[in-house]
Short mmCIF file of C-alpha atoms (C1' of nucleotides) in Angstrom, two decimals:
data_model
loop_
_atom_site.label_atom_id
_atom_site.label_comp_id
_atom_site.label_asym_id
_atom_site.label_seq_id
_atom_site.Cartn_x
_atom_site.Cartn_y
_atom_site.Cartn_z
CA MET A 13 9.32 -22.26 -40.07
CA SER A 14 12.87 -22.43 -41.11
CA ASN A 15 14.06 -19.81 -39.98
CA ILE A 16 13.63 -20.26 -36.59
CA VAL A 17 15.56 -23.56 -37.02
CA THR A 18 18.87 -21.84 -38.89
CA ASN A 19 18.87 -18.89 -36.08
CA PHE A 20 19.70 -21.77 -32.97
CA ASN A 21 22.13 -22.41 -34.49
CA SER A 22 23.64 -18.70 -33.60
CA ARG A 23 22.76 -19.57 -30.36
CA THR A 24 24.74 -20.03 -27.25
CA VAL A 25 25.04 -23.10 -25.49
CA GLU A 26 23.54 -21.77 -22.85
CA TYR A 27 20.40 -21.39 -24.79
CA GLU A 28 20.44 -24.87 -25.61
CA GLN A 29 21.47 -26.49 -23.12
CA LEU A 30 17.62 -23.86 -21.72
CA LEU A 31 15.68 -25.60 -24.99
CA THR A 32 16.72 -29.11 -23.86
CA ASN A 33 15.36 -28.55 -19.89
CA PHE A 34 12.01 -26.83 -21.36
CA LYS A 35 12.03 -29.68 -23.51
CA GLU A 36 11.72 -32.73 -21.45
CA LEU A 37 9.76 -30.40 -18.46
CA LEU A 38 7.29 -30.74 -21.14
CA LYS A 39 7.92 -33.93 -22.31
CA LYS A 40 7.18 -34.92 -18.56
CA ASN A 41 4.18 -32.98 -17.54
CA SER A 42 2.55 -34.98 -21.10
CA LEU A 43 2.82 -31.59 -23.27
CA LYS A 44 3.12 -30.57 -26.41
CA PHE A 45 6.36 -28.70 -27.63
CA THR A 46 4.42 -26.03 -30.26
CA ILE A 47 6.74 -23.33 -32.70
CA GLN A 48 4.53 -20.76 -30.58
CA ARG A 49 5.92 -22.00 -27.42
CA GLU A 50 9.71 -22.02 -28.42
CA VAL A 51 9.55 -18.70 -29.67
CA ILE A 52 7.63 -17.36 -26.82
CA LEU A 53 11.70 -18.97 -24.67
CA GLU A 54 13.19 -17.49 -27.42
CA THR A 55 12.01 -13.86 -27.08
CA LEU A 56 12.39 -13.79 -23.86
CA TYR A 57 16.21 -15.31 -23.94
CA ASN A 58 16.83 -12.31 -26.52
CA SER A 59 15.94 -9.46 -24.27
CA ASN A 60 17.59 -8.33 -21.77
CA GLU A 61 14.45 -6.69 -21.15
CA HIS A 62 11.70 -7.85 -18.09
CA LEU A 63 8.65 -8.32 -20.14
CA THR A 64 5.29 -7.88 -20.28
CA PRO A 65 2.46 -10.40 -21.10
CA GLU A 66 1.43 -7.12 -23.47
CA SER A 67 5.45 -6.39 -25.32
CA LEU A 68 6.20 -9.50 -24.95
CA HIS A 69 3.36 -9.56 -27.36
CA ALA A 70 4.40 -7.01 -29.42
CA LEU A 71 8.23 -8.08 -30.00
CA ILE A 72 7.26 -11.88 -31.33
CA LYS A 73 4.33 -10.27 -33.77
CA LYS A 74 6.91 -8.18 -34.73
CA LYS A 75 9.77 -10.68 -34.99
CA PHE A 76 7.40 -13.20 -36.86
CA PRO A 77 4.07 -11.77 -38.20
CA GLU A 78 3.12 -14.55 -39.76
CA LEU A 79 2.55 -16.51 -36.91
CA LYS A 80 -0.40 -14.46 -35.40
CA THR A 81 0.66 -15.50 -31.49
CA GLY A 82 -2.44 -14.61 -29.63
CA ILE A 83 -2.13 -13.02 -26.20
CA ALA A 84 -3.47 -15.49 -24.95
CA THR A 85 -0.70 -18.39 -25.74
CA ILE A 86 1.10 -15.67 -23.72
CA TYR A 87 -0.73 -15.35 -21.10
CA ARG A 88 -0.92 -19.63 -20.83
CA THR A 89 3.16 -19.69 -21.85
CA LEU A 90 4.81 -17.21 -19.10
CA SER A 91 2.38 -18.99 -16.46
CA LEU A 92 4.03 -23.04 -17.74
CA LEU A 93 6.53 -21.20 -17.61
CA GLU A 94 6.39 -20.07 -13.75
CA ASP A 95 5.33 -22.17 -12.95
CA SER A 96 8.38 -24.44 -12.95
CA ASP A 97 9.86 -22.18 -12.20
CA MET A 98 12.05 -21.14 -15.84
CA VAL A 99 11.05 -17.44 -15.47
CA THR A 100 10.43 -15.01 -12.26
CA SER A 101 7.88 -12.53 -12.60
CA LEU A 102 8.26 -9.23 -10.51
CA SER A 103 5.72 -6.10 -10.17
CA PHE A 104 7.07 -2.42 -9.87
CA GLY A 105 5.11 -0.64 -8.75
CA ALA A 106 2.14 0.51 -12.16
CA SER A 107 4.38 -0.32 -13.83
CA GLY A 108 2.74 -4.44 -13.58
CA LYS A 109 3.50 -7.88 -14.05
CA LYS A 110 7.67 -8.28 -15.62
CA TYR A 111 8.80 -11.59 -15.93
CA GLU A 112 11.87 -12.49 -16.83
CA LEU A 113 13.89 -16.07 -18.11
CA GLY A 114 14.88 -16.83 -14.12
CA ALA A 115 17.12 -19.70 -15.82
CA LYS A 116 20.19 -17.13 -15.96
CA LYS A 117 22.08 -16.37 -11.95
CA HIS A 118 19.76 -14.74 -9.77
CA HIS A 119 20.20 -11.09 -8.86
CA ASP A 120 18.43 -8.16 -7.82
CA HIS A 121 17.48 -5.23 -8.88
CA MET A 122 17.56 -1.51 -9.42
CA ILE A 123 15.57 -0.01 -10.58
CA CYS A 124 15.50 3.40 -12.24
CA THR A 125 11.55 5.38 -11.02
CA THR A 126 12.81 8.01 -13.80
CA CYS A 127 13.30 6.03 -16.27
CA GLY A 128 11.23 2.62 -15.45
CA ASP A 129 15.20 1.30 -17.13
CA ILE A 130 16.36 -1.55 -14.32
CA THR A 131 19.92 -2.72 -14.29
CA GLU A 132 21.32 -6.08 -11.79
CA PHE A 133 24.21 -7.09 -9.50
CA VAL A 134 24.47 -8.84 -6.88
CA ASP A 135 25.76 -8.57 -3.51
CA GLU A 136 27.26 -11.82 -1.95
CA GLN A 137 26.91 -10.00 1.76
CA ILE A 138 23.19 -9.35 0.77
CA GLU A 139 22.76 -12.72 0.34
CA LYS A 140 24.83 -14.33 2.25
CA ARG A 141 22.63 -11.42 5.84
CA GLN A 142 19.30 -13.20 3.97
CA ARG A 143 19.56 -16.18 4.18
CA ASN A 144 20.80 -15.83 8.35
CA ILE A 145 18.05 -13.76 9.22
CA ALA A 146 15.58 -16.68 7.50
CA ASN A 147 17.09 -18.80 9.27
CA ASP A 148 17.37 -17.29 12.98
CA LEU A 149 13.18 -16.62 11.71
CA GLY A 150 12.72 -20.11 11.36
CA PHE A 151 11.75 -19.58 7.28
CA GLU A 152 12.40 -22.03 5.52
CA MET A 153 13.55 -19.47 2.62
CA SER A 154 13.31 -20.81 -0.94
CA ASP A 155 13.45 -17.46 -1.97
CA HIS A 156 13.79 -13.98 -2.18
CA SER A 157 14.53 -10.73 -4.41
CA MET A 158 15.51 -7.00 -2.96
CA GLN A 159 14.39 -3.98 -5.38
CA ILE A 160 16.74 -0.93 -4.65
CA TYR A 161 14.61 2.42 -6.19
CA GLY A 162 16.34 5.22 -7.17
CA ILE A 163 17.60 8.15 -10.42
CA CYS A 164 19.70 6.55 -12.49
CA LYS A 165 23.11 7.62 -13.94
CA ASN A 166 21.39 8.81 -16.27
CA CYS A 167 18.11 10.59 -15.87
CA GLN A 168 20.71 12.48 -13.13
CA ILE A 169 22.44 14.50 -15.90
CA LYS A 170 19.67 14.99 -17.53
CA MET B 26 -19.47 10.42 14.64
CA SER B 27 -19.57 10.97 17.51
CA ASN B 28 -18.07 7.22 17.82
CA ILE B 29 -15.47 8.35 15.61
CA VAL B 30 -14.59 10.83 17.90
CA THR B 31 -14.49 8.95 21.10
CA ASN B 32 -11.94 6.59 19.01
CA PHE B 33 -9.52 8.94 18.93
CA ASN B 34 -9.89 9.95 22.40
CA SER B 35 -7.67 6.43 22.72
CA ARG B 36 -4.88 6.54 20.42
CA THR B 37 -1.66 7.37 20.39
CA VAL B 38 0.13 9.64 20.07
CA GLU B 39 1.96 7.99 16.64
CA TYR B 40 -2.23 8.10 15.17
CA GLU B 41 -2.49 12.03 16.50
CA GLN B 42 0.83 13.24 14.05
CA LEU B 43 0.10 10.58 11.46
CA LEU B 44 -3.53 12.92 10.73
CA THR B 45 -2.22 15.92 12.23
CA ASN B 46 0.15 14.94 9.15
CA PHE B 47 -3.04 14.14 7.27
CA LYS B 48 -4.51 16.74 7.63
CA GLU B 49 -1.10 19.19 6.59
CA LEU B 50 -0.94 17.13 3.08
CA LEU B 51 -5.45 17.75 2.15
CA LYS B 52 -5.10 20.70 3.55
CA LYS B 53 -1.75 22.43 1.39
CA ASN B 54 -3.72 20.88 -1.47
CA SER B 55 -6.45 22.29 -0.68
CA LEU B 56 -8.24 18.57 -1.03
CA LYS B 57 -10.91 17.70 2.02
CA PHE B 58 -11.06 16.17 5.56
CA THR B 59 -14.09 13.85 5.16
CA ILE B 60 -15.10 10.74 7.82
CA GLN B 61 -13.62 8.51 4.65
CA ARG B 62 -10.79 9.02 4.26
CA GLU B 63 -10.13 9.47 7.87
CA VAL B 64 -11.83 5.45 8.13
CA ILE B 65 -9.24 5.34 6.19
CA LEU B 66 -5.47 6.31 7.73
CA GLU B 67 -7.33 5.34 10.95
CA THR B 68 -8.51 1.32 10.05
CA LEU B 69 -4.69 0.97 8.03
CA TYR B 70 -3.43 2.31 11.24
CA ASN B 71 -4.94 -0.27 12.97
CA SER B 72 -3.92 -2.88 11.47
CA ASN B 73 -1.34 -4.91 11.72
CA GLU B 74 -1.31 -6.61 8.00
CA HIS B 75 -1.15 -5.51 4.77
CA LEU B 76 -3.98 -4.88 2.93
CA THR B 77 -5.82 -4.97 0.25
CA PRO B 78 -8.22 -2.49 -1.36
CA GLU B 79 -10.46 -4.92 -1.44
CA SER B 80 -9.63 -6.59 2.11
CA LEU B 81 -9.67 -2.53 3.50
CA HIS B 82 -13.70 -1.58 1.83
CA ALA B 83 -14.61 -5.08 3.74
CA LEU B 84 -13.08 -3.75 6.84
CA ILE B 85 -14.08 -0.89 7.15
CA LYS B 86 -18.47 -1.85 6.09
CA LYS B 87 -17.64 -4.30 9.33
CA LYS B 88 -16.52 -1.21 11.98
CA PHE B 89 -19.28 1.20 10.79
CA PRO B 90 -21.48 0.15 8.68
CA GLU B 91 -23.40 3.33 8.31
CA LEU B 92 -20.58 4.97 6.16
CA LYS B 93 -21.25 2.53 2.70
CA THR B 94 -18.21 3.54 1.84
CA GLY B 95 -17.64 2.73 -1.54
CA ILE B 96 -14.72 0.80 -3.36
CA ALA B 97 -14.48 3.08 -5.27
CA THR B 98 -13.02 6.07 -2.46
CA ILE B 99 -10.89 3.20 -1.31
CA TYR B 100 -8.78 2.79 -4.44
CA ARG B 101 -9.09 7.37 -4.83
CA THR B 102 -7.89 7.39 -1.02
CA LEU B 103 -5.12 4.85 -0.70
CA SER B 104 -3.46 6.27 -4.51
CA LEU B 105 -4.17 9.51 -2.25
CA LEU B 106 -2.10 8.72 0.06
CA GLU B 107 0.59 5.95 -2.45
CA ASP B 108 0.86 9.61 -4.01
CA SER B 109 1.84 11.44 -0.95
CA ASP B 110 3.89 8.77 0.01
CA MET B 111 1.67 8.44 3.32
CA VAL B 112 1.42 4.24 2.40
CA THR B 113 3.37 2.36 0.54
CA SER B 114 2.42 -0.43 -1.71
CA LEU B 115 3.26 -4.00 -1.67
CA SER B 116 3.19 -7.43 -4.97
CA PHE B 117 3.72 -10.65 -5.03
CA GLY B 118 2.90 -12.58 -7.66
CA ALA B 119 -0.94 -13.84 -7.70
CA SER B 120 -2.06 -12.33 -4.20
CA GLY B 121 -2.01 -8.46 -5.93
CA LYS B 122 -2.07 -5.01 -4.81
CA LYS B 123 -1.82 -4.50 -0.87
CA TYR B 124 -1.35 -1.24 0.79
CA GLU B 125 0.35 -0.16 4.32
CA LEU B 126 0.37 2.17 6.34
CA GLY B 127 4.11 3.96 4.91
CA ALA B 128 4.63 6.59 8.26
CA LYS B 129 6.40 3.27 10.17
CA LYS B 130 10.15 2.52 10.49
CA HIS B 131 11.50 0.52 7.13
CA HIS B 132 11.60 -2.48 7.44
CA ASP B 133 11.41 -5.76 4.69
CA HIS B 134 9.31 -8.68 4.19
CA MET B 135 9.39 -12.62 4.67
CA ILE B 136 5.78 -14.12 3.11
CA CYS B 137 5.89 -17.78 4.00
CA THR B 138 4.18 -18.71 0.50
CA THR B 139 2.02 -21.61 2.28
CA CYS B 140 -0.03 -19.37 4.25
CA GLY B 141 0.38 -16.22 2.94
CA ASP B 142 1.41 -14.44 6.04
CA ILE B 143 4.05 -11.57 5.52
CA THR B 144 6.06 -10.72 8.99
CA GLU B 145 8.44 -7.91 8.65
CA PHE B 146 12.49 -7.09 9.55
CA VAL B 147 14.81 -5.18 9.58
CA ASP B 148 18.33 -5.55 9.41
CA GLU B 149 20.35 -3.16 9.62
CA GLN B 150 24.28 -4.49 7.71
CA ILE B 151 21.85 -5.43 4.73
CA GLU B 152 20.05 -0.83 4.84
CA LYS B 153 23.66 -0.27 4.72
CA ARG B 154 25.46 -2.70 2.23
CA GLN B 155 21.89 -1.49 0.26
CA ARG B 156 23.00 1.85 -0.12
CA ASN B 157 26.23 1.46 -1.03
CA ILE B 158 26.05 -0.11 -4.01
CA ALA B 159 23.21 2.17 -4.86
CA ASN B 160 26.34 4.08 -4.84
CA ASP B 161 28.62 2.26 -6.29
CA LEU B 162 26.51 2.27 -9.86
CA GLY B 163 25.92 5.78 -9.44
CA PHE B 164 22.33 5.50 -8.83
CA GLU B 165 20.61 8.54 -6.27
CA MET B 166 18.64 5.89 -4.12
CA SER B 167 15.95 6.89 -3.06
CA ASP B 168 13.29 3.59 -1.42
CA HIS B 169 14.86 0.04 -1.85
CA SER B 170 12.00 -2.98 -0.75
CA MET B 171 13.46 -6.76 0.07
CA GLN B 172 11.03 -9.87 0.52
CA ILE B 173 12.34 -13.16 1.16
CA TYR B 174 9.81 -16.41 0.16
CA GLY B 175 9.93 -19.02 2.07
CA ILE B 176 8.00 -21.34 4.62
CA CYS B 177 7.15 -19.72 7.92
CA LYS B 178 7.57 -22.08 11.14
CA ASN B 179 4.38 -22.16 11.99
CA CYS B 180 3.79 -23.98 8.07
CA GLN B 181 6.30 -25.89 8.02
CA ILE B 182 5.16 -28.17 11.48
CA LYS B 183 1.63 -28.34 9.76
"C1'" DG C 9 -5.29 -41.36 -34.83
"C1'" DT C 10 -5.25 -39.06 -30.01
"C1'" DC C 11 -5.78 -35.29 -28.00
"C1'" DG C 12 -3.26 -31.02 -26.69
"C1'" DC C 13 -2.59 -26.77 -28.24
"C1'" DT C 14 -3.72 -22.39 -30.83
"C1'" DG C 15 -6.15 -17.65 -31.73
"C1'" DC C 16 -10.98 -15.89 -31.08
"C1'" DA C 17 -13.54 -14.04 -28.72
"C1'" DA C 18 -16.62 -14.01 -24.41
"C1'" DA C 19 -16.33 -13.85 -20.01
"C1'" DG C 20 -14.02 -12.06 -15.27
"C1'" DT C 21 -11.52 -10.02 -12.67
"C1'" DC C 22 -9.45 -5.71 -11.00
"C1'" DT C 23 -9.23 -0.56 -11.27
"C1'" DT C 24 -11.01 3.84 -12.44
"C1'" DT C 25 -14.29 7.60 -14.16
"C1'" DG C 26 -18.35 10.38 -15.48
"C1'" DC C 27 -21.82 12.25 -13.23
"C1'" DA C 28 -25.41 14.05 -10.38
"C1'" DG C 29 -26.63 14.92 -5.13
"C1'" DA C 30 -23.89 15.81 -0.48
"C1'" DG C 31 -21.05 17.35 2.13
"C1'" DA C 32 -16.45 20.57 3.71
"C1'" DG C 33 -14.72 24.96 4.18
"C1'" DC D 11 -21.69 29.85 -1.39
"C1'" DT D 12 -18.14 26.97 -4.26
"C1'" DC D 13 -16.06 22.92 -5.47
"C1'" DT D 14 -14.38 18.66 -4.01
"C1'" DC D 15 -16.10 14.32 -2.04
"C1'" DT D 16 -18.63 10.06 -1.96
"C1'" DG D 17 -21.67 6.66 -3.97
"C1'" DC D 18 -23.70 4.37 -7.64
"C1'" DA D 19 -22.38 1.47 -11.90
"C1'" DA D 20 -21.13 1.91 -16.56
"C1'" DA D 21 -16.33 2.16 -18.43
"C1'" DG D 22 -11.71 0.09 -18.62
"C1'" DA D 23 -7.11 -2.56 -18.22
"C1'" DC D 24 -5.21 -7.19 -17.40
"C1'" DT D 25 -6.19 -12.03 -17.59
"C1'" DT D 26 -8.98 -16.60 -18.33
"C1'" DT D 27 -11.92 -19.41 -19.97
"C1'" DG D 28 -14.42 -22.08 -23.86
"C1'" DC D 29 -14.58 -23.76 -28.38
"C1'" DA D 30 -14.00 -26.09 -32.24
"C1'" DG D 31 -10.48 -26.53 -35.48
"C1'" DC D 32 -5.49 -27.94 -35.64
"C1'" DG D 33 -1.08 -29.24 -34.98
"C1'" DA D 34 2.72 -32.11 -32.22
"C1'" DC D 35 3.73 -36.86 -31.07
#
DNA sequence: GTCGCTGCAAAGTCTTTGCAGAGAG
DNA sequence: CTCTCTGCAAAGACTTTGCAGCGAC
């Protein structure tokens, strides 16, 4: 798969770092670094969207048809990545479970109920307030997520 | 089912109101008011927890064994209630989809990752900030939800 | 070489649907 | 009476698992 290797040359430092972390994680758990796992990580990294196992599978099939990656491997790898906190899953109403790389900076989501588009944002004021609330309730906060639902600019115009 | 009728006598005004709304909703859509639908609404109202279709079913089976309510009816009624915005569904990681009555005042959730317990809270500061953010991004906000994950007081002690 | 990984297909879950009889309006 | 509901069981959708051969180390 020389074209995968070539691809790496154009990767950002950020991706190289991510890949290194992943390899370390695997090594630490005596797991193996396989082309499938690499392709999944890469595809997640290159996608700006939040992917379902299904859509990840479709993307990979399209980009690396010769790999014949099975959906089971996608599920297995996503679980692995999620367990290791390298990806985060979100689930919205009917649209199922979606995954995104968790290595990115923390952010919240604004979801358009018309077109399903997801916009990310961060607000330090809210972040701070969340920490305070958890504290007040005696909660040892490990994570949090926030979603705002509504109709995005584009869909309002239509 | 006279015992159901009797139960209503001890209901709060709030529940009476909820029931009236439900009946109106049904009438408006030429749907029928059945014992099953009533029992589902009542059980949701009386439960302080966030219920899965499964657990709702179990609760109803236990409380009204003579009804033999099918799980399919639970699913159908929950969809109906959700479509009409009378209940809200939340989905967390692996624990599946949980429902709660949406007639309650808006609130956010703090979820214990150890015992799965859910604590509700509201913070006006965050609520306000959310409105501002949606506004800034040109979003017409219809709803939002926020979850804080962590370890609750109880589980920290154990 | 060893032992984990993968694709495939089969098995599980969870949820939805078709149908015939029951029941609300 | 009519037309929707319901329970049941069968069908679907989505995930997980078992297995035999493959491939990383």
